[in-house]
Amino acid sequence: MTGIVVLGSTNMDLVAYVERAPARGETVTGRSFRTIPGGKGANQAVAAARAGGRVAMIGAVGSDDFGPRLRTVLEDCGVGTDLLRTVEGPSGTAHIVVDDEGGNAIVVVPGANAAVTSLGHGDEALIAAADLLLLQLELPLSVVTEGAVHARRRGVRTVLTPAPARQLPPELLDATDLLVPNEHEAAALTGRADPRAAALALLDSVPEVVVTLGAAGCLYAARGAEPLTVPAPRVRAVDTTAAGDTFAGALAVAVGEGRPMPEALAWAGTAAALSVRREGASTSMPYRTEIDTAFGAEADRAASAGS
Ligand code: RIB
């Protein structure tokens, strides 16, 4: 089984479900409210573990009531948490509004995540022993960069989701093997709204790029090859929160299993499509059997459409 380490955030998601998100200065009445364990790092760890990966997480929870719940959701799906610190103060929180079309708007307050400023010897050893390191941008940029550089030196493959979007230091890009932005993040990084143009521009900095395109699937670009578009299964979206994290976690598993990239992307896209049919972040992520079943059904549908 692939050894995956996630260096990333944990947040308690405070989610209000509304018909439509309020405009500035406006108050709307919500339908319901849930607290759901999330955070881009923890989401990717849960997604990868449910997809069949052997996963451990480096990060932090707070000493508040949310901390134990955030830890438990990881442990319940077998994610190693020995290097998940508990720090004095509040856990990270994400304040999320989900509208009736499944779209969302999110404010993240880092809390304990901000305390993960550097790696210890244990963190370094864990990363060095992994096959693949998953990173996002909800921990301080300094430690994300440190983790990627350390992984690169030890020959560990690095996969970076550049979210929330911000400019990336050259050392981080130099240490990234596969960059997985969504189309907005790709545009923010390159100044190019067209995903294909953005992906090609990003190849100046990293060897491989996957731009996720929501319901339209994803676009894969690698140096020296023609870009490839991989469609996603059609589903009715209830909540798109963490679809990108589900994709990244499942992709890490498929890549680690040595599947050819087009197949790995389609399988990860199936996992992401399954996740948007359910509410929440960690609550929405599919298990491997569900992904395999839906992936097989999609392949059958494509075959009969082509025959
Ligand atoms: O990517 C989705 C995640 O972003 C949510 O779970 C929330 O915690 C925010 O970090």
XYZ file of C-alpha atoms and ligand atoms in Angstrom:
317
model
C 0.000 0.000 0.000
C 1.231 3.460 -0.866
C 2.646 5.413 2.045
C 1.122 8.878 1.947
C 1.967 11.678 4.382
C -0.220 14.772 4.525
C 1.343 17.972 5.840
C -1.692 20.176 6.270
C -4.572 21.759 8.129
C -7.447 20.534 10.240
C -10.505 22.778 10.623
C -13.915 22.401 12.140
C -16.279 23.463 9.368
C -19.209 25.557 10.640
C -21.627 25.144 7.776
C -24.835 27.099 7.116
C -27.071 25.752 4.331
C -28.967 28.575 2.588
C -31.062 29.088 -0.534
C -28.531 31.678 -1.712
C -25.497 33.278 -0.077
C -26.045 36.802 1.342
C -24.678 39.826 -0.515
C -22.530 42.315 1.428
C -24.594 43.958 4.190
C -27.482 41.514 3.696
C -28.868 38.954 6.169
C -30.514 35.774 4.911
C -32.208 33.005 6.876
C -30.497 29.631 6.645
C -32.162 26.240 6.326
C -29.844 24.325 8.659
C -26.446 24.303 10.352
C -23.837 21.553 10.891
C -20.371 21.276 12.392
C -18.330 18.938 10.183
C -14.639 18.030 10.512
C -12.715 19.457 7.557
C -9.601 21.413 6.665
C -7.853 20.823 3.378
C -5.109 18.681 4.920
C -7.415 16.469 6.962
C -9.805 16.176 4.025
C -7.043 14.908 1.759
C -5.909 12.479 4.464
C -9.439 11.093 4.936
C -10.020 10.888 1.183
C -6.747 9.020 0.618
C -7.345 6.627 3.524
C -10.889 5.791 2.379
C -9.581 5.320 -1.160
C -7.202 2.654 0.141
C -3.988 4.509 1.004
C -1.817 4.072 4.088
C -1.863 7.613 5.425
C -0.319 9.675 8.245
C -0.927 13.323 9.009
C 1.344 16.122 10.272
C -0.498 19.197 11.551
C -2.233 20.518 14.670
C -5.565 20.692 16.439
C -6.441 23.073 19.266
C -7.069 22.399 22.958
C -10.760 23.326 22.557
C -13.734 20.968 22.235
C -13.208 20.691 18.474
C -9.685 19.257 18.820
C -10.618 15.703 19.900
C -13.341 15.495 17.222
C -10.918 16.539 14.513
C -8.397 13.944 15.682
C -11.008 11.192 15.973
C -12.311 11.554 12.432
C -8.782 10.913 11.159
C -8.154 7.981 13.487
C -11.526 6.424 12.632
C -10.426 5.956 9.054
C -6.965 4.716 9.993
C -4.916 7.887 9.466
C -1.808 7.956 11.675
C -1.965 10.932 14.057
C 1.199 10.479 16.152
C 2.559 13.721 14.677
C -0.701 15.665 14.861
C 0.048 18.149 17.624
C -2.463 19.469 20.151
C -1.636 23.131 20.783
C -3.038 25.498 23.402
C -5.885 27.612 21.985
C -8.645 27.219 19.405
C -8.654 24.722 16.541
C -8.817 26.017 12.994
C -12.339 26.842 11.860
C -13.903 27.326 8.455
C -17.080 29.390 8.213
C -18.933 28.039 5.203
C -22.137 29.035 3.407
C -23.505 26.384 1.021
C -26.251 27.452 -1.394
C -28.996 25.406 -3.060
C -26.833 24.816 -6.138
C -24.140 23.206 -4.007
C -21.760 26.160 -4.363
C -19.952 27.564 -1.345
C -18.132 30.567 0.105
C -15.576 29.974 2.881
C -13.722 32.054 5.474
C -10.915 30.118 7.191
C -9.559 31.163 10.610
C -6.266 29.236 11.062
C -6.260 28.753 14.865
C -3.966 25.846 15.764
C -2.818 25.456 12.158
C -0.832 28.691 12.490
C 1.290 27.051 15.198
C 2.790 24.519 12.762
C 5.722 26.684 11.777
C 8.497 24.117 11.302
C 9.183 20.390 11.103
C 10.650 18.328 13.937
C 12.920 15.284 13.545
C 9.906 12.966 13.770
C 8.117 14.846 10.980
C 11.199 14.710 8.789
C 11.640 10.977 9.360
C 7.979 10.295 8.567
C 8.178 12.254 5.316
C 11.462 10.607 4.321
C 9.873 7.158 4.722
C 6.805 8.022 2.610
C 6.149 7.423 -1.083
C 4.268 10.660 -1.545
C 3.705 13.944 0.336
C 0.407 15.820 -0.037
C 0.515 19.575 0.654
C -1.912 22.492 0.540
C -1.659 26.138 1.687
C -3.579 26.277 4.977
C -0.425 25.893 7.091
C 2.206 28.664 7.201
C 3.949 28.870 3.832
C 7.329 28.443 5.530
C 6.529 24.928 6.780
C 4.831 23.901 3.526
C 7.998 24.903 1.694
C 10.204 23.164 4.271
C 8.173 19.965 3.881
C 8.300 20.004 0.094
C 12.038 20.726 0.002
C 12.729 17.955 2.534
C 10.594 15.482 0.551
C 12.329 16.385 -2.689
C 15.772 15.843 -1.111
C 14.673 12.415 0.101
C 13.197 11.411 -3.268
C 9.575 11.541 -2.072
C 7.014 12.628 -4.683
C 5.287 15.929 -3.807
C 1.718 16.866 -4.765
C 0.661 20.448 -3.954
C -2.889 21.813 -3.999
C -2.248 25.595 -4.113
C -5.329 26.514 -2.068
C -6.264 28.991 -0.761
C -4.677 30.720 -3.776
C -1.604 32.860 -3.218
C 1.679 33.486 -4.945
C 4.134 30.636 -4.388
C 7.810 31.025 -3.513
C 10.180 29.632 -6.173
C 11.659 27.120 -3.651
C 8.202 25.592 -3.189
C 7.518 25.350 -6.908
C 11.001 23.891 -7.470
C 10.200 21.142 -4.958
C 6.742 20.332 -6.397
C 6.320 17.343 -8.714
C 2.598 17.659 -9.378
C 0.573 20.864 -8.901
C -3.229 20.452 -8.596
C -4.954 23.871 -8.737
C -8.592 24.427 -9.592
C -9.242 26.712 -12.547
C -9.490 29.829 -10.323
C -6.229 29.030 -8.544
C -4.542 28.327 -11.885
C -5.734 31.717 -13.160
C -4.576 33.460 -9.975
C -1.121 31.870 -10.253
C -0.603 32.680 -13.933
C -2.894 35.599 -14.810
C -4.437 33.380 -17.536
C -8.155 32.662 -17.368
C -8.006 29.832 -19.920
C -7.180 26.601 -18.002
C -5.133 25.155 -20.857
C -3.053 28.316 -21.196
C -2.653 28.451 -17.407
C -1.586 24.792 -17.243
C 0.985 25.293 -19.994
C 2.336 28.393 -18.228
C 2.645 26.450 -14.965
C 4.794 23.834 -16.725
C 7.563 26.453 -16.705
C 7.676 25.931 -12.911
C 6.619 22.308 -12.275
C 6.852 19.118 -14.375
C 3.183 18.094 -14.126
C -0.081 20.010 -13.601
C -3.691 18.941 -13.132
C -6.227 21.770 -13.333
C -9.525 20.622 -11.829
C -12.556 21.941 -13.703
C -15.474 20.989 -11.451
C -18.262 19.225 -13.359
C -16.150 19.411 -16.530
C -13.495 17.064 -15.097
C -9.842 18.021 -15.260
C -7.028 18.991 -17.577
C -3.652 17.251 -17.273
C -0.471 18.749 -18.662
C 3.059 17.381 -18.495
C 6.255 18.659 -20.041
C 6.784 17.286 -23.515
C 3.256 15.846 -23.933
C -0.028 17.055 -25.404
C -2.454 18.214 -22.629
C -5.264 15.793 -21.904
C -8.841 16.532 -20.781
C -10.464 13.886 -18.582
C -14.247 14.240 -18.156
C -16.020 13.672 -14.832
C -19.154 11.588 -14.281
C -22.355 13.674 -14.358
C -23.938 14.039 -10.932
C -26.344 16.400 -9.187
C -24.224 18.487 -6.803
C -25.534 18.934 -3.278
C -22.341 20.379 -1.764
C -19.053 20.852 -3.606
C -17.039 21.514 -0.411
C -13.849 19.416 -0.431
C -14.387 17.977 -3.913
C -10.874 19.139 -4.803
C -9.487 17.542 -1.638
C -11.249 14.269 -2.437
C -9.739 14.390 -5.923
C -6.222 15.017 -4.597
C -6.444 12.271 -1.956
C -7.770 9.673 -4.394
C -5.274 10.722 -7.077
C -2.407 10.215 -4.630
C -3.597 6.644 -4.042
C -4.049 5.869 -7.742
C -0.679 7.362 -8.699
C 0.980 5.472 -5.859
C -0.500 2.246 -7.193
C 1.218 2.935 -10.506
C -1.940 3.380 -12.549
C -1.460 5.182 -15.868
C -2.212 8.906 -15.444
C -5.403 9.012 -17.590
C -6.900 6.157 -15.551
C -5.717 7.654 -12.235
C -7.324 10.993 -13.134
C -10.616 9.383 -14.150
C -10.695 7.321 -10.932
C -9.961 10.400 -8.785
C -12.613 12.335 -10.735
C -15.110 9.603 -9.909
C -14.250 9.925 -6.207
C -14.731 13.708 -6.373
C -18.051 13.329 -8.209
C -19.282 10.937 -5.507
C -18.293 13.446 -2.810
C -20.388 16.311 -4.201
C -23.569 14.213 -3.909
C -23.315 14.382 -0.113
C -23.122 17.246 2.378
C -19.902 18.332 4.040
C -16.170 17.687 3.840
C -15.075 14.506 5.682
C -18.718 13.360 5.733
C -18.893 13.260 1.930
C -15.817 11.276 0.972
C -16.370 7.885 -0.647
C -14.816 4.541 0.309
C -12.801 2.532 -2.188
C -15.571 0.062 -2.971
C -17.914 2.928 -3.866
C -15.282 4.509 -6.110
C -14.511 1.205 -7.841
C -18.194 0.445 -8.406
C -18.976 3.896 -9.814
C -15.783 3.861 -11.905
C -16.724 0.479 -13.405
C -20.282 1.659 -14.148
C -18.937 4.793 -15.829
C -16.533 2.731 -17.955
C -19.436 0.417 -19.001
C -21.555 3.455 -19.907
C -18.733 4.943 -21.994
C -18.155 1.586 -23.735
C -21.826 1.112 -24.641
C -22.084 4.737 -25.819
C -19.100 4.100 -28.109
C -20.324 0.742 -29.521
O -11.337 22.417 0.754
C -12.417 22.428 1.641
C -11.976 22.871 2.997
O -11.566 24.210 2.922
C -13.047 22.858 4.050
O -13.181 21.610 4.706
C -12.630 23.975 4.972
O -12.109 23.531 6.188
C -11.617 24.777 4.191
O -10.384 24.641 4.709
